[in-house]
Short mmCIF file of C-alpha atoms and ligand atoms in Angstrom, two decimals:
data_model
loop_
_atom_site.label_atom_id
_atom_site.label_comp_id
_atom_site.label_asym_id
_atom_site.label_seq_id
_atom_site.Cartn_x
_atom_site.Cartn_y
_atom_site.Cartn_z
CA MET A 818 87.52 168.50 108.15
CA ASN A 819 90.87 168.78 109.83
CA LYS A 820 93.23 166.77 107.63
CA ILE A 821 93.04 165.44 104.08
CA THR A 822 95.72 163.45 102.27
CA ILE A 823 95.88 163.12 98.50
CA VAL A 824 97.97 160.16 97.39
CA GLY A 825 99.34 160.77 93.89
CA ALA A 826 100.66 164.24 93.07
CA GLY A 827 100.16 163.90 89.33
CA ARG A 828 97.88 166.03 87.21
CA VAL A 829 94.62 165.07 88.92
CA GLY A 830 96.08 164.99 92.44
CA GLU A 831 97.92 168.29 92.14
CA THR A 832 94.95 170.11 90.59
CA ALA A 833 92.58 168.72 93.22
CA ALA A 834 95.00 169.78 95.98
CA GLN A 835 95.05 173.32 94.63
CA MET A 836 91.25 173.42 94.59
CA LEU A 837 90.90 172.00 98.13
CA ALA A 838 93.39 174.55 99.43
CA GLU A 839 91.75 177.46 97.61
CA GLN A 840 88.36 176.46 98.96
CA GLN A 841 89.81 175.89 102.45
CA LEU A 842 88.11 172.52 102.74
CA CYS A 843 90.50 171.37 105.49
CA ARG A 844 93.06 172.84 107.88
CA GLU A 845 95.86 170.50 106.84
CA LEU A 846 96.46 169.10 103.36
CA VAL A 847 99.11 166.48 102.64
CA VAL A 848 100.19 165.48 99.14
CA LEU A 849 102.03 162.17 98.80
CA ASP A 850 103.83 160.72 95.79
CA VAL A 851 106.53 158.11 95.22
CA CYS A 852 108.37 160.48 92.86
CA LYS A 853 111.05 161.99 95.09
CA GLY A 854 110.81 165.76 95.41
CA VAL A 855 107.64 166.09 93.34
CA PRO A 856 105.12 166.23 96.22
CA GLN A 857 107.29 168.68 98.14
CA GLY A 858 107.48 170.87 95.03
CA VAL A 859 103.74 170.61 94.44
CA ALA A 860 102.99 171.56 98.06
CA LEU A 861 105.29 174.61 97.93
CA ASP A 862 103.85 175.73 94.62
CA ILE A 863 100.29 175.54 96.02
CA LEU A 864 101.31 177.30 99.24
CA GLN A 865 102.70 180.15 97.16
CA THR A 866 99.24 180.78 95.69
CA ALA A 867 97.85 181.50 99.18
CA ALA A 868 98.44 185.23 98.82
CA PHE A 869 96.35 185.32 95.63
CA PHE A 870 93.49 183.18 96.85
CA ASP A 871 93.57 184.27 100.49
CA PHE A 872 93.72 180.86 102.13
CA ASP A 873 95.72 179.59 105.10
CA THR A 874 95.37 175.83 104.63
CA ARG A 875 98.64 174.19 105.70
CA VAL A 876 99.95 172.26 102.69
CA SER A 877 102.85 169.80 102.85
CA GLY A 878 104.19 167.11 100.58
CA GLY A 879 106.40 164.06 100.82
CA SER A 880 106.93 160.40 100.04
CA ASP A 881 106.62 158.97 103.55
CA PRO A 882 103.19 157.34 103.91
CA ALA A 883 103.33 158.04 107.67
CA MET A 884 102.51 161.64 106.73
CA MET A 885 98.90 160.56 106.19
CA ALA A 886 98.50 159.72 109.90
CA GLY A 887 95.40 161.24 111.44
CA SER A 888 93.74 162.01 108.09
CA ASP A 889 89.97 162.34 108.09
CA LEU A 890 89.89 161.66 104.36
CA VAL A 891 92.37 160.03 101.97
CA VAL A 892 91.89 160.61 98.22
CA LEU A 893 93.63 158.09 95.96
CA THR A 894 94.76 159.51 92.63
CA ALA A 895 97.98 157.48 92.40
CA GLY A 896 98.51 155.45 89.26
CA PHE A 897 98.65 155.62 85.51
CA PRO A 898 96.02 157.32 83.39
CA ARG A 899 94.73 155.54 80.31
CA LYS A 900 96.81 155.83 77.16
CA PRO A 901 95.15 156.06 73.74
CA GLY A 902 94.00 152.55 72.73
CA GLN A 903 94.81 150.98 76.11
CA SER A 904 92.28 148.44 77.39
CA ARG A 905 90.73 148.58 80.86
CA ALA A 906 92.34 145.22 81.64
CA ASP A 907 95.82 146.58 80.86
CA LEU A 908 95.14 149.70 82.92
CA LEU A 909 93.92 147.57 85.80
CA GLU A 910 97.03 145.44 85.67
CA ALA A 911 99.22 148.55 85.72
CA ASN A 912 97.40 150.19 88.65
CA LEU A 913 96.34 147.30 90.88
CA GLY A 914 99.72 146.82 92.55
CA ILE A 915 99.97 150.57 93.19
CA ILE A 916 96.53 150.73 94.77
CA ASP A 917 97.12 147.64 96.91
CA ARG A 918 100.30 149.17 98.34
CA VAL A 919 98.59 152.47 99.05
CA LEU A 920 95.64 150.66 100.68
CA ASP A 921 98.05 148.87 103.01
CA ASP A 922 99.54 152.26 103.95
CA VAL A 923 96.06 153.65 104.60
CA LEU A 924 95.20 150.68 106.82
CA ARG A 925 98.41 151.23 108.77
CA PHE A 926 98.52 155.01 109.06
CA ALA A 927 94.97 156.31 108.57
CA PRO A 928 92.72 153.52 109.86
CA ASP A 929 89.89 155.91 110.75
CA ALA A 930 89.78 157.86 107.47
CA LEU A 931 87.17 158.02 104.77
CA LEU A 932 88.56 156.77 101.46
CA MET A 933 87.80 158.23 98.04
CA LEU A 934 89.03 156.27 95.02
CA VAL A 935 89.80 158.11 91.80
CA THR A 936 92.42 155.91 90.13
CA ASN A 937 91.04 154.05 87.11
CA PRO A 938 89.36 151.75 86.46
CA VAL A 939 87.62 153.41 89.38
CA ASP A 940 84.71 150.97 89.78
CA VAL A 941 87.10 148.05 90.15
CA MET A 942 89.46 150.01 92.42
CA THR A 943 86.59 151.02 94.71
CA TYR A 944 85.53 147.38 94.98
CA ARG A 945 89.13 146.36 95.67
CA ALA A 946 89.48 149.01 98.38
CA TRP A 947 86.24 147.92 100.05
CA LYS A 948 87.38 144.29 100.08
CA ARG A 949 90.96 144.95 101.13
CA THR A 950 90.14 147.36 103.97
CA GLY A 951 87.08 145.46 105.17
CA TRP A 952 85.53 148.85 105.99
CA GLY A 953 81.84 149.72 105.66
CA ARG A 954 80.72 151.09 102.32
CA GLU A 955 79.97 154.46 103.89
CA ARG A 956 83.74 154.96 104.24
CA VAL A 957 84.89 153.64 100.85
CA PHE A 958 83.53 155.22 97.67
CA GLY A 959 84.68 156.45 94.29
CA GLN A 960 84.52 159.57 92.16
CA ALA A 961 83.18 159.07 88.64
CA GLY A 962 79.56 160.13 88.29
CA VAL A 963 80.09 163.70 89.49
CA LEU A 964 82.49 164.10 86.57
CA ASP A 965 80.32 162.23 84.05
CA ALA A 966 77.26 164.28 85.05
CA ALA A 967 79.26 167.52 84.75
CA ARG A 968 80.35 166.42 81.29
CA MET A 969 76.76 165.77 80.32
CA ALA A 970 75.74 169.19 81.67
CA SER A 971 78.50 170.85 79.63
CA PHE A 972 77.29 169.18 76.42
CA VAL A 973 73.70 170.19 77.20
CA ALA A 974 74.92 173.78 77.61
CA LEU A 975 76.83 173.60 74.30
CA GLU A 976 73.87 172.13 72.42
CA THR A 977 71.14 174.37 73.87
CA GLY A 978 73.04 177.57 74.53
CA PHE A 979 71.43 177.81 77.99
CA SER A 980 73.39 178.80 81.07
CA SER A 981 75.25 175.86 82.55
CA ARG A 982 74.30 177.23 85.97
CA ASP A 983 70.71 176.13 85.36
CA ILE A 984 71.55 172.62 84.13
CA THR A 985 71.50 169.54 86.34
CA ALA A 986 72.36 166.11 85.03
CA MET A 987 72.35 162.62 86.53
CA VAL A 988 74.17 159.48 85.43
CA LEU A 989 74.20 155.88 86.55
CA GLY A 990 76.40 152.85 86.07
CA GLY A 991 80.09 152.33 85.39
CA HIS A 992 82.53 155.13 84.57
CA GLY A 993 83.23 156.29 81.01
CA GLU A 994 81.85 154.15 78.19
CA ALA A 995 79.71 152.16 80.67
CA THR A 996 77.97 155.34 81.91
CA VAL A 997 74.20 155.51 81.59
CA PRO A 998 73.33 159.21 81.16
CA LEU A 999 69.82 159.64 82.56
CA SER A 1000 68.33 162.24 80.25
CA ARG A 1001 64.93 161.83 81.95
CA TYR A 1002 66.52 163.20 85.13
CA CYS A 1003 68.34 166.01 83.33
CA THR A 1004 66.70 169.41 83.76
CA ILE A 1005 67.20 173.05 82.84
CA ASN A 1006 66.04 175.01 85.85
CA GLY A 1007 63.60 172.22 86.71
CA ILE A 1008 62.27 171.81 83.14
CA PRO A 1009 62.98 168.39 81.60
CA LEU A 1010 65.73 168.50 78.97
CA GLU A 1011 63.52 166.68 76.47
CA LYS A 1012 61.43 169.85 76.11
CA PHE A 1013 64.40 171.64 74.52
CA VAL A 1014 66.19 169.06 72.36
CA ASP A 1015 65.13 166.60 69.66
CA SER A 1016 66.03 162.92 69.86
CA GLU A 1017 69.02 163.30 67.53
CA THR A 1018 70.54 166.05 69.70
CA LEU A 1019 69.83 164.01 72.82
CA GLU A 1020 71.63 161.02 71.33
CA ARG A 1021 74.62 163.22 70.51
CA ILE A 1022 74.74 164.51 74.10
CA ILE A 1023 74.56 160.97 75.45
CA GLU A 1024 77.28 159.63 73.16
CA ARG A 1025 79.60 162.54 73.90
CA THR A 1026 79.05 162.08 77.63
CA ARG A 1027 79.97 158.40 77.42
CA SER A 1028 83.15 159.11 75.51
CA GLY A 1029 83.94 162.37 77.32
CA GLY A 1030 87.25 161.08 78.71
CA SER A 1031 88.34 159.47 75.44
CA GLU A 1032 87.55 162.63 73.48
CA ILE A 1033 89.93 164.67 75.64
CA LEU A 1034 92.58 161.94 75.63
CA ALA A 1035 92.44 161.72 71.82
CA LEU A 1036 92.92 165.49 71.58
CA ARG A 1037 95.62 165.88 74.23
CA GLN A 1038 97.41 162.60 73.44
CA ASN A 1039 99.91 162.92 76.31
CA SER A 1040 97.45 163.58 79.12
CA SER A 1041 94.01 162.49 80.09
CA ALA A 1042 91.58 165.03 81.55
CA TYR A 1043 92.40 166.51 84.94
CA GLU A 1044 90.73 169.90 85.40
CA ALA A 1045 87.14 168.61 85.54
CA PRO A 1046 88.16 165.41 87.40
CA ALA A 1047 89.84 167.55 90.07
CA ALA A 1048 86.79 169.82 90.30
CA ALA A 1049 84.61 166.71 90.74
CA ILE A 1050 86.83 165.55 93.62
CA ALA A 1051 86.57 169.01 95.19
CA ALA A 1052 82.76 168.95 94.88
CA MET A 1053 82.59 165.64 96.73
CA VAL A 1054 85.03 166.82 99.41
CA GLU A 1055 83.02 170.03 99.83
CA ALA A 1056 79.85 167.98 100.42
CA ILE A 1057 81.66 165.91 103.07
CA THR A 1058 83.43 168.78 104.81
CA ASN A 1059 80.32 170.91 105.07
CA ASN A 1060 77.99 168.00 105.83
CA ARG A 1061 75.80 169.09 102.91
CA ARG A 1062 73.86 165.84 102.42
CA ARG A 1063 74.14 166.45 98.67
CA ILE A 1064 72.76 163.83 96.28
CA LEU A 1065 75.70 163.10 94.00
CA PRO A 1066 76.33 160.20 91.63
CA CYS A 1067 79.21 158.25 93.20
CA VAL A 1068 80.74 154.81 92.91
CA SER A 1069 79.21 152.85 95.78
CA ILE A 1070 79.15 149.25 96.89
CA LEU A 1071 75.61 148.03 96.30
CA ASP A 1072 73.83 146.03 98.96
CA GLY A 1073 70.63 145.00 97.23
CA GLU A 1074 69.88 148.40 95.69
CA TYR A 1075 69.06 148.23 91.98
CA GLY A 1076 68.86 144.44 92.49
CA GLN A 1077 72.67 144.17 92.87
CA ARG A 1078 75.10 143.07 95.57
CA ASP A 1079 78.84 142.68 95.87
CA ILE A 1080 79.66 145.19 93.14
CA ALA A 1081 80.79 148.83 92.97
CA MET A 1082 78.55 150.89 90.69
CA GLY A 1083 77.78 154.51 89.97
CA VAL A 1084 74.50 155.44 91.67
CA PRO A 1085 73.07 158.58 93.28
CA CYS A 1086 74.26 158.78 96.89
CA VAL A 1087 73.71 161.07 99.85
CA ILE A 1088 77.12 162.53 100.70
CA ALA A 1089 77.70 164.07 104.12
CA ASN A 1090 80.36 164.26 106.83
CA ALA A 1091 80.20 160.55 107.66
CA GLY A 1092 80.86 159.83 103.97
CA LEU A 1093 78.36 157.94 101.87
CA GLU A 1094 75.22 158.12 103.96
CA SER A 1095 72.88 156.16 101.70
CA VAL A 1096 72.14 155.10 98.14
CA VAL A 1097 69.17 156.68 96.38
CA GLN A 1098 67.11 154.18 94.45
CA LEU A 1099 65.63 155.65 91.25
CA ASP A 1100 62.75 154.18 89.30
CA LEU A 1101 64.16 153.21 85.93
CA ASN A 1102 62.13 152.78 82.79
CA GLU A 1103 62.67 149.77 80.54
CA THR A 1104 65.41 151.35 78.41
CA GLU A 1105 67.29 152.74 81.41
CA GLN A 1106 67.07 149.39 83.19
CA GLU A 1107 68.42 147.61 80.11
CA LEU A 1108 71.38 150.02 79.85
CA PHE A 1109 72.03 149.72 83.59
CA THR A 1110 72.02 145.91 83.31
CA GLN A 1111 74.57 146.12 80.47
CA SER A 1112 76.70 148.46 82.57
CA VAL A 1113 76.54 146.05 85.53
CA ALA A 1114 77.65 143.22 83.23
CA SER A 1115 80.63 145.20 82.00
CA VAL A 1116 81.75 146.09 85.56
CA ARG A 1117 81.24 142.47 86.69
CA GLU A 1118 83.43 141.35 83.79
CA ASP A 1119 86.15 143.76 84.97
CA LEU A 1120 85.80 142.44 88.52
CA THR A 1121 86.65 138.93 87.31
CA LEU A 1122 90.07 140.33 86.34
CA LEU A 1123 90.77 140.75 90.07
CA GLN A 1124 90.67 136.99 90.49
CA GLU A 1125 93.17 136.29 87.71
N1 NAD B 1551 87.69 158.58 88.34
C1 NAD B 1551 87.80 159.57 87.48
O1 NAD B 1551 86.82 160.22 87.14
C2 NAD B 1551 89.15 159.91 86.92
C3 NAD B 1551 89.32 161.06 86.12
C4 NAD B 1551 90.60 161.37 85.65
C5 NAD B 1551 91.67 160.54 85.95
N2 NAD B 1551 91.47 159.42 86.68
C6 NAD B 1551 92.57 158.52 87.05
O2 NAD B 1551 93.38 159.13 88.05
C7 NAD B 1551 94.70 158.54 87.98
C8 NAD B 1551 95.75 159.66 87.96
O3 NAD B 1551 95.67 160.38 86.75
P1 NAD B 1551 96.71 161.56 86.45
O4 NAD B 1551 96.31 162.17 85.17
O5 NAD B 1551 96.87 162.42 87.66
O6 NAD B 1551 98.06 160.71 86.28
P2 NAD B 1551 99.56 161.22 86.46
O7 NAD B 1551 100.43 160.25 85.76
O8 NAD B 1551 99.67 162.66 86.12
O9 NAD B 1551 99.80 161.08 88.04
C9 NAD B 1551 99.83 159.87 88.72
C10 NAD B 1551 100.77 160.02 89.89
O10 NAD B 1551 100.69 158.86 90.72
C11 NAD B 1551 101.98 158.71 91.27
N3 NAD B 1551 102.13 157.39 91.89
C12 NAD B 1551 102.36 156.20 91.29
N4 NAD B 1551 102.45 155.23 92.24
C13 NAD B 1551 102.29 155.81 93.44
C14 NAD B 1551 102.27 155.34 94.79
N5 NAD B 1551 102.44 154.05 95.08
N6 NAD B 1551 102.08 156.25 95.77
C15 NAD B 1551 101.92 157.55 95.49
N7 NAD B 1551 101.90 158.05 94.23
C16 NAD B 1551 102.09 157.20 93.23
C17 NAD B 1551 102.92 158.98 90.11
O11 NAD B 1551 104.24 159.23 90.54
C18 NAD B 1551 102.23 160.18 89.47
O12 NAD B 1551 102.75 161.40 89.98
C19 NAD B 1551 94.70 157.66 86.73
O13 NAD B 1551 94.47 156.31 87.07
C20 NAD B 1551 93.53 158.21 85.92
O14 NAD B 1551 93.00 157.27 85.00
C21 NAD B 1551 90.22 159.10 87.18
#
């Protein structure tokens, strides 16, 4: 990819920018933020790591949305993170105006870009972006499941003591508490997880995965997670840049898959250089289907907040 813009130079945006530069996932990287001076400072700071990580990605920062012109991909991390005890509705209210303004900038200055939503509540924001841009779903998608699956894999590693390099996990559904960790699709070097853990341990892994973000927020108090979220963004960008056709759980607009339409949900997707190539339909057992249906209901409830 030639040019990527990250809108929002906060913790997630800055950390993701550092990772994209280090991995040389584009030639030009722009960091935008409304906080005067901050994006310029972030860009300089990242540039000054080039000698250590041996990259030559051109990094710049600013507050003028015109700087995103010509971007192949725009990543939206602008907006408030959740505070302890804050409801999704309150977070949505705080971030919706921000996202709408940024979307208008994207439509004006980067009309041909792919768009990755990260700002929470990410399912609702992805839906909003799809509606407001009028673009095809292949160009508008969200990051959530890559992070939730990585969290699940980390808890599997902690519980089993096996190398995290051998663990693959898959999740479905909404982000955070609405996640449906698919233990049946979780393997350790191809061997189903259920061979190694009892049902009590499995339940613990699932619960910790669902509340992975809240656990970190409760511990840190003044910051939600940003290292793993940034790494999840970088993993998706890497799949796009290198046209990997990786199957990654992403927030996608559903068009009949899983029996749903007109909703943004976390599902396995094929990610390549055109963006979200297709949705992978998994066969769900009765329990998984029930949990997925509950997750759909909770995201649909959030979507009604957009009409208020
Ligand atoms: N989807 C996920 O998996 C996931 C994971 C972690 C965080 N998040 C979300 O990402 C968002 C950012 O989190 P953070 O920890 O980086 O927050 P942060 O407060 O550190 O940074 C947010 C930044 O957005 C900037 N901003 C606000 N309005 C803007 C605008 N109109 N244009 C450009 N920049 C603007 C702020 O100035 C700030 O620098 C939050 O909504 C958080 O909940 C999502």
